[in-house]
């Protein structure tokens, strides 16, 4: 079974971008979940109070997991790239 990568390395700089629908779906799920959790935790309704510190902690944890999954699902790994001349 071949390994399926969701992201490809960038040509310049550090990081990756989606290589197929799974990468785009993962980014979309992250944005929707993060937005939902932040809206729920920062809403000050009549039956509960807002929890901004919990929102910050959860957003940091979600972002760490997001970056880790992107890193392990990137073809070629992450490192600084200089374009086509990648020998610097």
XYZ file of N, CA and C in Angstrom:
264
model
N 0.843 -1.184 0.000
C 0.000 0.000 0.000
C 0.884 1.241 0.000
N 0.678 2.111 -0.936
C 1.486 3.327 -1.006
C 0.943 4.375 -0.043
N 1.858 5.181 0.463
C 1.460 6.228 1.400
C 0.834 7.387 0.633
N -0.279 7.855 1.132
C -1.000 8.950 0.484
C -0.678 10.257 1.191
N -0.065 11.172 0.466
C 0.248 12.480 1.032
C -0.879 13.455 0.731
N -1.173 14.323 1.684
C -2.233 15.316 1.531
C -1.671 16.666 1.106
N -0.362 16.884 1.320
C 0.260 18.180 1.055
C 1.558 17.983 0.283
N 1.959 19.037 -0.438
C 3.245 19.085 -1.124
C 4.056 20.227 -0.542
N 5.371 20.080 -0.588
C 6.233 21.144 -0.084
C 6.140 22.366 -0.985
N 6.392 23.493 -0.395
C 6.394 24.739 -1.167
C 7.686 24.846 -1.962
N 7.666 25.624 -3.013
C 8.871 25.807 -3.814
C 9.834 26.767 -3.126
N 9.303 27.803 -2.489
C 10.125 28.788 -1.779
C 9.686 28.846 -0.329
N 10.645 28.908 0.577
C 10.326 29.070 1.981
C 10.053 27.754 2.680
N 9.302 27.843 3.771
C 9.023 26.701 4.634
C 7.533 26.429 4.637
N 7.151 25.163 4.606
C 5.738 24.832 4.709
C 5.246 23.978 3.559
N 3.923 23.894 3.447
C 3.306 23.031 2.456
C 1.982 23.622 2.002
N 1.453 23.051 0.923
C 0.128 23.442 0.445
C -0.615 22.170 0.036
N -1.934 22.217 -0.001
C -2.713 21.007 -0.287
C -2.395 20.424 -1.662
N -2.248 19.107 -1.695
C -1.947 18.417 -2.941
C -3.173 17.728 -3.523
N -4.193 17.491 -2.710
C -5.402 16.828 -3.189
C -6.591 17.233 -2.315
N -7.720 16.606 -2.555
C -8.937 16.979 -1.836
C -8.829 16.695 -0.345
N -8.038 15.707 0.046
C -7.899 15.396 1.472
C -7.220 16.542 2.218
N -6.227 17.157 1.590
C -5.575 18.309 2.202
C -6.525 19.481 2.348
N -7.287 19.755 1.282
C -8.271 20.844 1.350
C -9.351 20.543 2.384
N -9.803 19.288 2.454
C -10.823 18.913 3.438
C -10.287 19.064 4.857
N -9.017 18.713 5.061
C -8.425 18.843 6.389
C -8.331 20.311 6.804
N -7.931 21.171 5.888
C -7.873 22.605 6.186
C -9.270 23.140 6.476
N -10.246 22.751 5.666
C -11.623 23.195 5.886
C -12.169 22.737 7.224
N -11.903 21.478 7.583
C -12.364 20.962 8.873
C -11.717 21.719 10.026
N -10.432 22.022 9.900
C -9.736 22.785 10.939
C -10.364 24.163 11.110
N -10.621 24.850 10.014
C -11.204 26.197 10.083
C -12.600 26.148 10.697
N -13.422 25.193 10.262
C -14.789 25.090 10.790
C -14.768 24.746 12.276
N -13.953 23.760 12.667
C -13.878 23.380 14.080
C -13.336 24.511 14.947
N -12.292 25.160 14.484
C -11.715 26.255 15.259
C -12.712 27.398 15.416
N -13.399 27.741 14.343
C -14.400 28.802 14.409
C -15.536 28.428 15.350
N -16.000 27.197 15.266
C -17.081 26.744 16.141
C -16.691 26.734 17.605
N -15.520 26.207 17.901
C -15.057 26.155 19.294
C -14.842 27.559 19.844
N -14.248 28.437 19.042
C -14.021 29.811 19.511
C -15.343 30.543 19.731
N -16.296 30.348 18.844
C -17.603 30.995 19.009
C -18.300 30.495 20.262
N -18.235 29.195 20.497
C -18.903 28.615 21.653
C -18.236 29.042 22.965
N -16.902 29.047 22.996
C -16.202 29.372 24.242
C -16.186 30.862 24.559
N -16.311 31.700 23.555
C -16.266 33.140 23.822
C -17.648 33.771 23.890
N -18.693 32.986 23.671
C -20.060 33.521 23.759
C -20.445 33.683 25.228
N -20.970 34.832 25.559
C -21.412 35.105 26.928
C -22.938 35.093 26.924
N -23.509 33.938 27.237
C -24.962 33.804 27.235
C -25.497 33.921 28.647
N -26.812 33.893 28.779
C -27.423 34.052 30.097
C -27.167 32.858 31.012
N -26.873 31.688 30.468
C -26.672 30.513 31.319
C -25.202 30.147 31.547
N -24.287 30.805 30.868
C -22.860 30.536 31.111
C -22.037 31.750 30.696
N -20.831 31.808 31.222
C -19.940 32.932 30.945
C -18.897 32.534 29.905
N -18.330 33.526 29.275
C -17.276 33.291 28.290
C -16.012 32.803 28.995
N -15.253 31.987 28.303
C -13.999 31.446 28.831
C -12.869 31.756 27.854
N -12.357 32.991 27.869
C -11.335 33.357 26.877
C -10.021 32.599 27.040
N -9.620 32.289 28.264
C -8.365 31.546 28.440
C -8.494 30.118 27.931
N -9.649 29.518 28.136
C -9.877 28.181 27.588
C -9.860 28.236 26.066
N -10.424 29.294 25.503
C -10.437 29.451 24.047
C -9.016 29.548 23.503
N -8.167 30.304 24.172
C -6.772 30.437 23.733
C -6.055 29.095 23.842
N -6.229 28.407 24.960
C -5.578 27.113 25.149
C -6.012 26.077 24.132
N -7.310 26.014 23.888
C -7.820 25.040 22.923
C -7.381 25.393 21.509
N -7.363 26.680 21.176
C -6.922 27.062 19.828
C -5.444 26.738 19.618
N -4.631 26.918 20.643
C -3.211 26.557 20.537
C -3.061 25.048 20.361
N -3.796 24.273 21.156
C -3.726 22.813 21.051
C -4.196 22.333 19.679
N -5.296 22.897 19.185
C -5.804 22.509 17.868
C -4.810 22.861 16.766
N -4.153 24.003 16.896
C -3.184 24.428 15.889
C -1.948 23.539 15.907
N -1.503 23.128 17.088
C -0.360 22.215 17.183
C -0.684 20.891 16.495
N -1.871 20.357 16.750
C -2.284 19.110 16.098
C -2.384 19.305 14.586
N -2.943 20.434 14.156
C -3.075 20.734 12.726
C -1.706 20.771 12.047
N -0.769 21.485 12.632
C 0.573 21.601 12.042
C 1.270 20.243 12.025
N 1.113 19.458 13.088
C 1.737 18.136 13.139
C 1.202 17.232 12.029
N -0.114 17.198 11.855
C -0.696 16.363 10.800
C -0.234 16.846 9.427
N -0.205 18.158 9.225
C 0.305 18.694 7.951
C 1.747 18.264 7.723
N 2.542 18.294 8.771
C 3.956 17.936 8.669
C 4.133 16.467 8.285
N 3.386 15.559 8.945
C 3.577 14.136 8.642
C 2.921 13.729 7.323
N 1.973 14.517 6.832
C 1.287 14.202 5.584
C 1.815 15.022 4.401
N 3.024 15.598 4.541
C 3.627 16.368 3.455
C 4.664 15.524 2.731
N 4.521 15.422 1.425
C 5.484 14.702 0.612
C 6.781 15.500 0.548
N 7.877 14.890 0.927
C 9.167 15.555 0.866
C 9.563 16.264 2.147
N 8.704 16.299 3.123
C 9.037 16.913 4.403
C 9.114 18.426 4.355
N 9.358 19.002 5.504
C 9.456 20.458 5.630
C 10.910 20.855 5.831
N 11.362 21.772 5.049
C 12.652 22.433 5.228
C 12.625 23.691 4.376
N 13.563 24.566 4.615
C 13.618 25.800 3.848
C 14.000 25.474 2.416
N 13.270 26.030 1.470
C 13.526 25.762 0.054
C 13.801 27.065 -0.682
N 14.680 26.955 -1.680
C 15.103 28.122 -2.456
C 14.629 28.037 -3.895
N 13.543 27.393 -4.152
C 13.024 27.294 -5.512
C 13.659 26.151 -6.262
N 13.833 26.339 -7.575
C 14.415 25.286 -8.398
C 15.873 25.044 -8.045
N 16.581 26.090 -7.636
C 17.972 25.969 -7.199
C 17.957 25.733 -5.692
N 17.776 24.486 -5.291
C 17.570 24.146 -3.885
C 18.858 23.689 -3.207
N 20.019 24.139 -3.697
C 21.298 23.664 -3.164
C 21.950 24.630 -2.200
N 21.328 25.736 -1.880
C 21.965 26.736 -1.013
C 22.078 26.270 0.399
